[in-house]
């Protein structure tokens, strides 16, 4: 019911619908680019290169380009970023050819989309809490987290139908259309809040936000820094399930793509069930919830490498999905309680850490999967669970209390006004 009440606000509804469509387009794009590269080259290593090329801008801009990222901290500038992504995505089908030149152009397009995504993602995350009153930040964070959960199910489910009428490369153009819709919605929001603020004060205040140095902000809030570090470790280890699940199913159960689809669906269903629980959790004790959820997910992942029965594996997949929103929503809602400038810094750091962790995991952990799929699941899961429990112990016994979180209540009320 909390999500439905939020969607009665026109600004929230417009942005949520546009981003839901955009995230669905991203899922189609991610599936299409991997498939196109593999079918045209037959190279799994090039598929990995695509993932690395897309992640590099997040790491570079997150570490050395935060002043550039901060320049896009308004709805208006995010609209221009999405317009740029639309142009790149629509152009890819016209530039593509199944040869080395076509692959090079495709990688260039992936790089450009990565750059624009690195400018877009942390800024949108920092702006979302301002759509509502501060005490509803967790609910609106959960609502936008739901877009990714739905897309993970709808994307693979719809791609088979879409490929009946379009080619794989043309899926890039469809993704471009979703970016264009998002750009229009963001432009509408920019104009709406400019009028509501009496002449673009909200947009100007966004442009005046200074990127500042992020690490002093992290040091002032050591529990946040610890949580972000745990996030990076968990995303590093997530490569085990991303790469290793097909291998585990084949070697352990003699199963193929159909069972892999069932496992993926179980994770998605669990995440949909867990999202309302995480979104409507009462405030307080965020660190315990965050670390506890990662500990449960790590333990479930480790057990996947030990169980003998496929139904038990599906149950464990459901559990991992069920607790996933408690990790993402809890951390992003806590970061959303900070004042806008600090919020953007912390979200940029989090984005950088998880991209670096995920990229490193995709480069290193496939070797562990090749050696032993079962062992990779056990090791990866235990590392996540142990890191989560260790982080909780350090946070409760060793760290000094965080500095007070400055909630920008007046700013939130101005942005939420209808």
GROMACS .gro file of C-alpha atoms in nm:
model
  418
    1UNK     CA    1   0.000   0.000   0.000
    2UNK     CA    2   0.293   0.235   0.067
    3UNK     CA    3   0.403   0.212  -0.297
    4UNK     CA    4   0.050   0.284  -0.420
    5UNK     CA    5   0.027   0.595  -0.204
    6UNK     CA    6   0.357   0.720  -0.343
    7UNK     CA    7   0.239   0.666  -0.699
    8UNK     CA    8  -0.054   0.902  -0.639
    9UNK     CA    9   0.203   1.183  -0.655
   10UNK     CA   10   0.234   1.278  -1.019
   11UNK     CA   11   0.608   1.346  -1.005
   12UNK     CA   12   0.683   1.008  -0.850
   13UNK     CA   13   0.451   0.830  -1.095
   14UNK     CA   14   0.602   0.993  -1.404
   15UNK     CA   15   0.961   0.926  -1.300
   16UNK     CA   16   0.887   0.571  -1.184
   17UNK     CA   17   0.710   0.476  -1.508
   18UNK     CA   18   0.987   0.629  -1.720
   19UNK     CA   19   1.263   0.459  -1.522
   20UNK     CA   20   1.080   0.127  -1.522
   21UNK     CA   21   1.073   0.140  -1.902
   22UNK     CA   22   1.436   0.253  -1.915
   23UNK     CA   23   1.558  -0.026  -1.684
   24UNK     CA   24   1.367  -0.281  -1.891
   25UNK     CA   25   1.542  -0.143  -2.198
   26UNK     CA   26   1.874  -0.181  -2.018
   27UNK     CA   27   1.803  -0.548  -1.956
   28UNK     CA   28   1.722  -0.602  -2.322
   29UNK     CA   29   2.041  -0.417  -2.418
   30UNK     CA   30   2.254  -0.622  -2.177
   31UNK     CA   31   2.121  -0.948  -2.319
   32UNK     CA   32   2.148  -0.828  -2.678
   33UNK     CA   33   2.506  -0.698  -2.660
   34UNK     CA   34   2.639  -1.021  -2.508
   35UNK     CA   35   2.453  -1.234  -2.760
   36UNK     CA   36   2.560  -1.023  -3.059
   37UNK     CA   37   2.926  -1.029  -2.955
   38UNK     CA   38   2.927  -1.403  -2.894
   39UNK     CA   39   2.742  -1.504  -3.211
   40UNK     CA   40   2.959  -1.280  -3.430
   41UNK     CA   41   3.295  -1.369  -3.274
   42UNK     CA   42   3.245  -1.695  -3.084
   43UNK     CA   43   3.463  -1.546  -2.810
   44UNK     CA   44   3.365  -1.565  -2.444
   45UNK     CA   45   3.660  -1.342  -2.355
   46UNK     CA   46   3.518  -1.062  -2.571
   47UNK     CA   47   3.192  -1.095  -2.382
   48UNK     CA   48   3.386  -1.033  -2.063
   49UNK     CA   49   3.560  -0.738  -2.229
   50UNK     CA   50   3.221  -0.580  -2.299
   51UNK     CA   51   3.134  -0.593  -1.928
   52UNK     CA   52   3.472  -0.442  -1.835
   53UNK     CA   53   3.447  -0.162  -2.094
   54UNK     CA   54   3.101  -0.066  -1.964
   55UNK     CA   55   3.223  -0.057  -1.602
   56UNK     CA   56   3.551   0.133  -1.649
   57UNK     CA   57   3.383   0.480  -1.676
   58UNK     CA   58   3.203   0.421  -1.344
   59UNK     CA   59   3.535   0.350  -1.175
   60UNK     CA   60   3.729   0.637  -1.335
   61UNK     CA   61   3.460   0.902  -1.291
   62UNK     CA   62   3.389   0.778  -0.939
   63UNK     CA   63   3.751   0.811  -0.833
   64UNK     CA   64   3.881   1.108  -1.032
   65UNK     CA   65   3.580   1.275  -1.190
   66UNK     CA   66   3.336   1.357  -0.911
   67UNK     CA   67   3.335   1.726  -1.006
   68UNK     CA   68   3.216   1.621  -1.352
   69UNK     CA   69   2.952   1.390  -1.201
   70UNK     CA   70   2.826   1.672  -0.975
   71UNK     CA   71   2.755   1.890  -1.279
   72UNK     CA   72   2.470   1.654  -1.367
   73UNK     CA   73   2.295   1.680  -1.029
   74UNK     CA   74   1.967   1.821  -1.164
   75UNK     CA   75   1.675   1.667  -1.348
   76UNK     CA   76   1.739   1.896  -1.644
   77UNK     CA   77   2.096   1.782  -1.695
   78UNK     CA   78   2.001   1.419  -1.645
   79UNK     CA   79   1.750   1.468  -1.927
   80UNK     CA   80   2.038   1.570  -2.155
   81UNK     CA   81   2.240   1.267  -2.043
   82UNK     CA   82   1.953   1.034  -2.131
   83UNK     CA   83   1.905   1.210  -2.464
   84UNK     CA   84   2.271   1.135  -2.535
   85UNK     CA   85   2.223   0.770  -2.440
   86UNK     CA   86   1.922   0.753  -2.672
   87UNK     CA   87   2.129   0.882  -2.967
   88UNK     CA   88   2.412   0.633  -2.903
   89UNK     CA   89   2.178   0.335  -2.862
   90UNK     CA   90   1.972   0.418  -3.172
   91UNK     CA   91   2.290   0.465  -3.379
   92UNK     CA   92   2.437   0.125  -3.289
   93UNK     CA   93   2.220  -0.086  -3.528
   94UNK     CA   94   2.326   0.140  -3.816
   95UNK     CA   95   2.697   0.118  -3.729
   96UNK     CA   96   2.706  -0.253  -3.651
   97UNK     CA   97   2.863  -0.508  -3.884
   98UNK     CA   98   2.975  -0.866  -3.802
   99UNK     CA   99   3.348  -0.796  -3.845
  100UNK     CA  100   3.633  -0.651  -3.642
  101UNK     CA  101   3.537  -0.293  -3.733
  102UNK     CA  102   3.178  -0.354  -3.625
  103UNK     CA  103   3.292  -0.504  -3.294
  104UNK     CA  104   3.521  -0.205  -3.234
  105UNK     CA  105   3.234   0.037  -3.300
  106UNK     CA  106   3.010  -0.165  -3.070
  107UNK     CA  107   3.270  -0.147  -2.792
  108UNK     CA  108   3.295   0.229  -2.848
  109UNK     CA  109   2.917   0.257  -2.812
  110UNK     CA  110   2.928   0.050  -2.494
  111UNK     CA  111   3.200   0.282  -2.359
  112UNK     CA  112   2.995   0.594  -2.436
  113UNK     CA  113   2.687   0.444  -2.273
  114UNK     CA  114   2.903   0.360  -1.972
  115UNK     CA  115   3.026   0.718  -1.944
  116UNK     CA  116   2.675   0.861  -1.962
  117UNK     CA  117   2.549   0.596  -1.720
  118UNK     CA  118   2.824   0.685  -1.473
  119UNK     CA  119   2.705   1.046  -1.484
  120UNK     CA  120   2.338   0.948  -1.462
  121UNK     CA  121   2.307   0.671  -1.202
  122UNK     CA  122   2.447   0.831  -0.882
  123UNK     CA  123   2.275   1.161  -0.955
  124UNK     CA  124   1.934   1.003  -1.007
  125UNK     CA  125   1.979   0.805  -0.685
  126UNK     CA  126   2.065   1.128  -0.503
  127UNK     CA  127   1.761   1.312  -0.644
  128UNK     CA  128   1.496   1.044  -0.579
  129UNK     CA  129   1.467   1.105  -0.200
  130UNK     CA  130   1.388   1.472  -0.272
  131UNK     CA  131   1.065   1.371  -0.446
  132UNK     CA  132   0.897   1.302  -0.111
  133UNK     CA  133   0.897   1.406   0.252
  134UNK     CA  134   1.210   1.290   0.439
  135UNK     CA  135   1.021   1.033   0.648
  136UNK     CA  136   0.914   0.855   0.327
  137UNK     CA  137   1.263   0.832   0.177
  138UNK     CA  138   1.288   0.459   0.250
  139UNK     CA  139   0.957   0.387   0.079
  140UNK     CA  140   1.045   0.582  -0.236
  141UNK     CA  141   1.388   0.416  -0.244
  142UNK     CA  142   1.215   0.079  -0.229
  143UNK     CA  143   0.974   0.182  -0.504
  144UNK     CA  144   1.257   0.262  -0.744
  145UNK     CA  145   1.443  -0.051  -0.638
  146UNK     CA  146   1.136  -0.240  -0.754
  147UNK     CA  147   1.197  -0.128  -1.114
  148UNK     CA  148   1.511  -0.340  -1.134
  149UNK     CA  149   1.338  -0.639  -0.975
  150UNK     CA  150   1.057  -0.630  -1.228
  151UNK     CA  151   1.299  -0.581  -1.518
  152UNK     CA  152   1.503  -0.886  -1.421
  153UNK     CA  153   1.193  -1.098  -1.473
  154UNK     CA  154   1.025  -0.909  -1.757
  155UNK     CA  155   1.346  -0.863  -1.959
  156UNK     CA  156   1.429  -1.231  -2.021
  157UNK     CA  157   1.058  -1.312  -2.049
  158UNK     CA  158   0.995  -1.053  -2.320
  159UNK     CA  159   1.312  -1.089  -2.526
  160UNK     CA  160   1.192  -1.414  -2.685
  161UNK     CA  161   0.876  -1.246  -2.809
  162UNK     CA  162   1.061  -0.936  -2.930
  163UNK     CA  163   1.309  -1.143  -3.128
  164UNK     CA  164   1.020  -1.280  -3.331
  165UNK     CA  165   0.975  -0.936  -3.490
  166UNK     CA  166   1.316  -0.764  -3.455
  167UNK     CA  167   1.680  -0.871  -3.474
  168UNK     CA  168   1.918  -0.877  -3.178
  169UNK     CA  169   2.093  -0.560  -3.297
  170UNK     CA  170   1.761  -0.376  -3.324
  171UNK     CA  171   1.711  -0.429  -2.953
  172UNK     CA  172   1.970  -0.153  -2.910
  173UNK     CA  173   1.734   0.087  -3.088
  174UNK     CA  174   1.448  -0.017  -2.859
  175UNK     CA  175   1.671   0.065  -2.565
  176UNK     CA  176   1.734   0.404  -2.725
  177UNK     CA  177   1.359   0.467  -2.735
  178UNK     CA  178   1.334   0.395  -2.361
  179UNK     CA  179   1.615   0.644  -2.297
  180UNK     CA  180   1.427   0.903  -2.502
  181UNK     CA  181   1.111   0.849  -2.294
  182UNK     CA  182   1.318   0.889  -1.977
  183UNK     CA  183   1.471   1.211  -2.113
  184UNK     CA  184   1.125   1.357  -2.179
  185UNK     CA  185   1.008   1.264  -1.827
  186UNK     CA  186   1.317   1.418  -1.668
  187UNK     CA  187   1.275   1.734  -1.874
  188UNK     CA  188   0.915   1.759  -1.751
  189UNK     CA  189   1.031   1.720  -1.391
  190UNK     CA  190   1.295   1.989  -1.440
  191UNK     CA  191   1.036   2.236  -1.566
  192UNK     CA  192   0.785   2.139  -1.297
  193UNK     CA  193   1.024   2.198  -1.010
  194UNK     CA  194   1.161   2.514  -1.166
  195UNK     CA  195   0.807   2.657  -1.170
  196UNK     CA  196   0.732   2.526  -0.819
  197UNK     CA  197   1.048   2.692  -0.689
  198UNK     CA  198   0.956   3.025  -0.844
  199UNK     CA  199   1.210   3.052  -1.120
  200UNK     CA  200   1.444   2.754  -1.123
  201UNK     CA  201   1.593   2.793  -0.774
  202UNK     CA  202   1.583   2.416  -0.728
  203UNK     CA  203   1.770   2.362  -1.053
  204UNK     CA  204   2.024   2.633  -0.971
  205UNK     CA  205   2.079   2.500  -0.621
  206UNK     CA  206   2.149   2.160  -0.776
  207UNK     CA  207   2.409   2.312  -1.007
  208UNK     CA  208   2.576   2.482  -0.712
  209UNK     CA  209   2.628   2.159  -0.527
  210UNK     CA  210   3.000   2.103  -0.491
  211UNK     CA  211   3.139   1.757  -0.544
  212UNK     CA  212   3.395   1.810  -0.270
  213UNK     CA  213   3.622   1.534  -0.149
  214UNK     CA  214   3.433   1.217  -0.079
  215UNK     CA  215   3.667   1.038   0.158
  216UNK     CA  216   3.644   1.296   0.440
  217UNK     CA  217   3.268   1.244   0.423
  218UNK     CA  218   3.314   0.868   0.447
  219UNK     CA  219   3.553   0.907   0.742
  220UNK     CA  220   3.297   1.122   0.920
  221UNK     CA  221   3.048   0.836   0.892
  222UNK     CA  222   3.254   0.518   0.950
  223UNK     CA  223   2.955   0.284   0.958
  224UNK     CA  224   2.854   0.406   0.613
  225UNK     CA  225   3.208   0.348   0.492
  226UNK     CA  226   3.203  -0.002   0.638
  227UNK     CA  227   2.867  -0.075   0.471
  228UNK     CA  228   2.996   0.047   0.134
  229UNK     CA  229   3.306  -0.170   0.172
  230UNK     CA  230   3.085  -0.472   0.246
  231UNK     CA  231   2.882  -0.386  -0.064
  232UNK     CA  232   3.199  -0.400  -0.274
  233UNK     CA  233   3.303  -0.738  -0.129
  234UNK     CA  234   2.956  -0.880  -0.193
  235UNK     CA  235   2.950  -0.757  -0.553
  236UNK     CA  236   3.298  -0.902  -0.606
  237UNK     CA  237   3.172  -1.242  -0.490
  238UNK     CA  238   2.849  -1.212  -0.691
  239UNK     CA  239   3.050  -1.308  -0.999
  240UNK     CA  240   3.044  -1.663  -0.861
  241UNK     CA  241   2.669  -1.692  -0.907
  242UNK     CA  242   2.661  -1.490  -1.230
  243UNK     CA  243   2.925  -1.706  -1.399
  244UNK     CA  244   2.902  -2.023  -1.196
  245UNK     CA  245   2.531  -2.106  -1.186
  246UNK     CA  246   2.517  -2.262  -1.536
  247UNK     CA  247   2.831  -2.462  -1.457
  248UNK     CA  248   2.693  -2.575  -1.121
  249UNK     CA  249   2.366  -2.687  -1.275
  250UNK     CA  250   2.542  -2.876  -1.554
  251UNK     CA  251   2.802  -3.052  -1.339
  252UNK     CA  252   2.593  -3.114  -1.028
  253UNK     CA  253   2.249  -3.183  -1.171
  254UNK     CA  254   2.301  -3.244  -1.541
  255UNK     CA  255   2.055  -2.958  -1.602
  256UNK     CA  256   2.042  -2.706  -1.883
  257UNK     CA  257   1.897  -2.371  -1.978
  258UNK     CA  258   1.540  -2.451  -1.870
  259UNK     CA  259   1.644  -2.518  -1.509
  260UNK     CA  260   1.871  -2.212  -1.516
  261UNK     CA  261   1.563  -2.011  -1.609
  262UNK     CA  262   1.377  -2.159  -1.311
  263UNK     CA  263   1.659  -2.063  -1.074
  264UNK     CA  264   1.671  -1.710  -1.216
  265UNK     CA  265   1.293  -1.683  -1.182
  266UNK     CA  266   1.310  -1.801  -0.820
  267UNK     CA  267   1.559  -1.525  -0.738
  268UNK     CA  268   1.336  -1.270  -0.911
  269UNK     CA  269   1.019  -1.384  -0.732
  270UNK     CA  270   1.200  -1.371  -0.398
  271UNK     CA  271   1.316  -1.016  -0.468
  272UNK     CA  272   0.963  -0.905  -0.555
  273UNK     CA  273   0.834  -1.051  -0.229
  274UNK     CA  274   1.117  -0.899  -0.029
  275UNK     CA  275   1.089  -0.548  -0.171
  276UNK     CA  276   0.774  -0.441   0.022
  277UNK     CA  277   0.923  -0.579   0.344
  278UNK     CA  278   1.241  -0.378   0.298
  279UNK     CA  279   1.060  -0.065   0.179
  280UNK     CA  280   0.822  -0.048   0.475
  281UNK     CA  281   1.068  -0.146   0.748
  282UNK     CA  282   1.063   0.084   1.048
  283UNK     CA  283   1.359   0.318   1.071
  284UNK     CA  284   1.642   0.242   1.311
  285UNK     CA  285   1.898  -0.035   1.335
  286UNK     CA  286   1.986  -0.006   0.966
  287UNK     CA  287   2.335  -0.150   1.004
  288UNK     CA  288   2.210  -0.468   1.170
  289UNK     CA  289   1.948  -0.522   0.899
  290UNK     CA  290   2.199  -0.453   0.622
  291UNK     CA  291   2.472  -0.683   0.754
  292UNK     CA  292   2.221  -0.950   0.857
  293UNK     CA  293   2.074  -0.962   0.507
  294UNK     CA  294   2.417  -1.003   0.349
  295UNK     CA  295   2.502  -1.276   0.602
  296UNK     CA  296   2.186  -1.467   0.509
  297UNK     CA  297   2.253  -1.427   0.138
  298UNK     CA  298   2.613  -1.541   0.178
  299UNK     CA  299   2.510  -1.846   0.380
  300UNK     CA  300   2.244  -1.938   0.122
  301UNK     CA  301   2.498  -1.904  -0.161
  302UNK     CA  302   2.746  -2.129   0.022
  303UNK     CA  303   2.474  -2.388   0.076
  304UNK     CA  304   2.402  -2.390  -0.297
  305UNK     CA  305   2.739  -2.555  -0.346
  306UNK     CA  306   2.662  -2.822  -0.084
  307UNK     CA  307   2.301  -2.931  -0.143
  308UNK     CA  308   2.216  -3.242  -0.341
  309UNK     CA  309   1.852  -3.180  -0.435
  310UNK     CA  310   1.734  -2.938  -0.703
  311UNK     CA  311   1.420  -2.831  -0.509
  312UNK     CA  312   1.644  -2.726  -0.219
  313UNK     CA  313   1.860  -2.526  -0.461
  314UNK     CA  314   1.547  -2.348  -0.587
  315UNK     CA  315   1.447  -2.271  -0.227
  316UNK     CA  316   1.792  -2.125  -0.158
  317UNK     CA  317   1.763  -1.914  -0.475
  318UNK     CA  318   1.431  -1.784  -0.345
  319UNK     CA  319   1.595  -1.695  -0.012
  320UNK     CA  320   1.878  -1.503  -0.179
  321UNK     CA  321   1.623  -1.303  -0.376
  322UNK     CA  322   1.410  -1.244  -0.067
  323UNK     CA  323   1.690  -1.073   0.128
  324UNK     CA  324   1.843  -0.881  -0.163
  325UNK     CA  325   1.611  -0.577  -0.130
  326UNK     CA  326   1.703  -0.555   0.238
  327UNK     CA  327   2.061  -0.485   0.129
  328UNK     CA  328   2.003  -0.237  -0.153
  329UNK     CA  329   1.704  -0.049  -0.011
  330UNK     CA  330   1.846  -0.025   0.342
  331UNK     CA  331   2.177   0.129   0.233
  332UNK     CA  332   2.035   0.364  -0.030
  333UNK     CA  333   1.759   0.482   0.205
  334UNK     CA  334   2.018   0.559   0.473
  335UNK     CA  335   2.231   0.751   0.223
  336UNK     CA  336   1.919   0.932   0.107
  337UNK     CA  337   1.880   1.082   0.455
  338UNK     CA  338   2.195   1.292   0.409
  339UNK     CA  339   2.195   1.646   0.278
  340UNK     CA  340   2.210   1.656  -0.105
  341UNK     CA  341   2.582   1.730  -0.146
  342UNK     CA  342   2.693   1.460   0.099
  343UNK     CA  343   2.435   1.220  -0.041
  344UNK     CA  344   2.577   1.252  -0.391
  345UNK     CA  345   2.934   1.202  -0.268
  346UNK     CA  346   2.844   0.889  -0.075
  347UNK     CA  347   2.633   0.743  -0.355
  348UNK     CA  348   2.917   0.809  -0.600
  349UNK     CA  349   3.160   0.629  -0.371
  350UNK     CA  350   2.919   0.335  -0.339
  351UNK     CA  351   2.873   0.321  -0.716
  352UNK     CA  352   3.250   0.326  -0.769
  353UNK     CA  353   3.318   0.056  -0.510
  354UNK     CA  354   3.056  -0.187  -0.637
  355UNK     CA  355   3.157  -0.137  -1.001
  356UNK     CA  356   3.523  -0.196  -0.912
  357UNK     CA  357   3.431  -0.500  -0.706
  358UNK     CA  358   3.203  -0.645  -0.971
  359UNK     CA  359   3.459  -0.590  -1.248
  360UNK     CA  360   3.739  -0.748  -1.045
  361UNK     CA  361   3.513  -1.043  -0.965
  362UNK     CA  362   3.426  -1.100  -1.331
  363UNK     CA  363   3.797  -1.097  -1.418
  364UNK     CA  364   3.920  -1.325  -1.139
  365UNK     CA  365   3.649  -1.556  -1.008
  366UNK     CA  366   3.571  -1.743  -1.334
  367UNK     CA  367   3.905  -1.922  -1.280
  368UNK     CA  368   3.776  -2.047  -0.945
  369UNK     CA  369   3.451  -2.158  -1.110
  370UNK     CA  370   3.646  -2.346  -1.377
  371UNK     CA  371   3.842  -2.528  -1.105
  372UNK     CA  372   3.534  -2.624  -0.900
  373UNK     CA  373   3.182  -2.479  -0.940
  374UNK     CA  374   3.073  -2.623  -0.604
  375UNK     CA  375   3.383  -2.494  -0.429
  376UNK     CA  376   3.339  -2.149  -0.583
  377UNK     CA  377   2.988  -2.120  -0.440
  378UNK     CA  378   3.103  -2.233  -0.096
  379UNK     CA  379   3.403  -1.999  -0.088
  380UNK     CA  380   3.216  -1.700  -0.232
  381UNK     CA  381   2.921  -1.743   0.001
  382UNK     CA  382   3.137  -1.784   0.310
  383UNK     CA  383   3.340  -1.474   0.223
  384UNK     CA  384   3.021  -1.266   0.199
  385UNK     CA  385   2.869  -1.409   0.518
  386UNK     CA  386   3.195  -1.374   0.712
  387UNK     CA  387   3.248  -1.017   0.588
  388UNK     CA  388   2.892  -0.924   0.687
  389UNK     CA  389   2.925  -1.066   1.037
  390UNK     CA  390   3.269  -0.908   1.075
  391UNK     CA  391   3.136  -0.569   0.964
  392UNK     CA  392   2.850  -0.592   1.212
  393UNK     CA  393   3.090  -0.681   1.493
  394UNK     CA  394   3.324  -0.394   1.409
  395UNK     CA  395   3.033  -0.148   1.378
  396UNK     CA  396   2.886  -0.246   1.714
  397UNK     CA  397   3.206  -0.269   1.918
  398UNK     CA  398   3.492  -0.080   1.760
  399UNK     CA  399   3.362   0.219   1.565
  400UNK     CA  400   3.273   0.550   1.718
  401UNK     CA  401   2.918   0.671   1.649
  402UNK     CA  402   2.860   0.832   1.311
  403UNK     CA  403   2.826   1.205   1.289
  404UNK     CA  404   2.463   1.317   1.289
  405UNK     CA  405   2.292   1.269   0.955
  406UNK     CA  406   2.171   1.609   0.834
  407UNK     CA  407   1.831   1.556   0.679
  408UNK     CA  408   1.736   1.827   0.430
  409UNK     CA  409   1.375   1.840   0.543
  410UNK     CA  410   1.290   2.176   0.393
  411UNK     CA  411   1.441   2.080   0.059
  412UNK     CA  412   1.251   1.753   0.059
  413UNK     CA  413   0.923   1.929   0.131
  414UNK     CA  414   0.985   2.176  -0.153
  415UNK     CA  415   1.055   1.899  -0.401
  416UNK     CA  416   0.761   1.689  -0.282
  417UNK     CA  417   0.509   1.972  -0.306
  418UNK     CA  418   0.230   1.907  -0.554
   0.00000   0.00000   0.00000
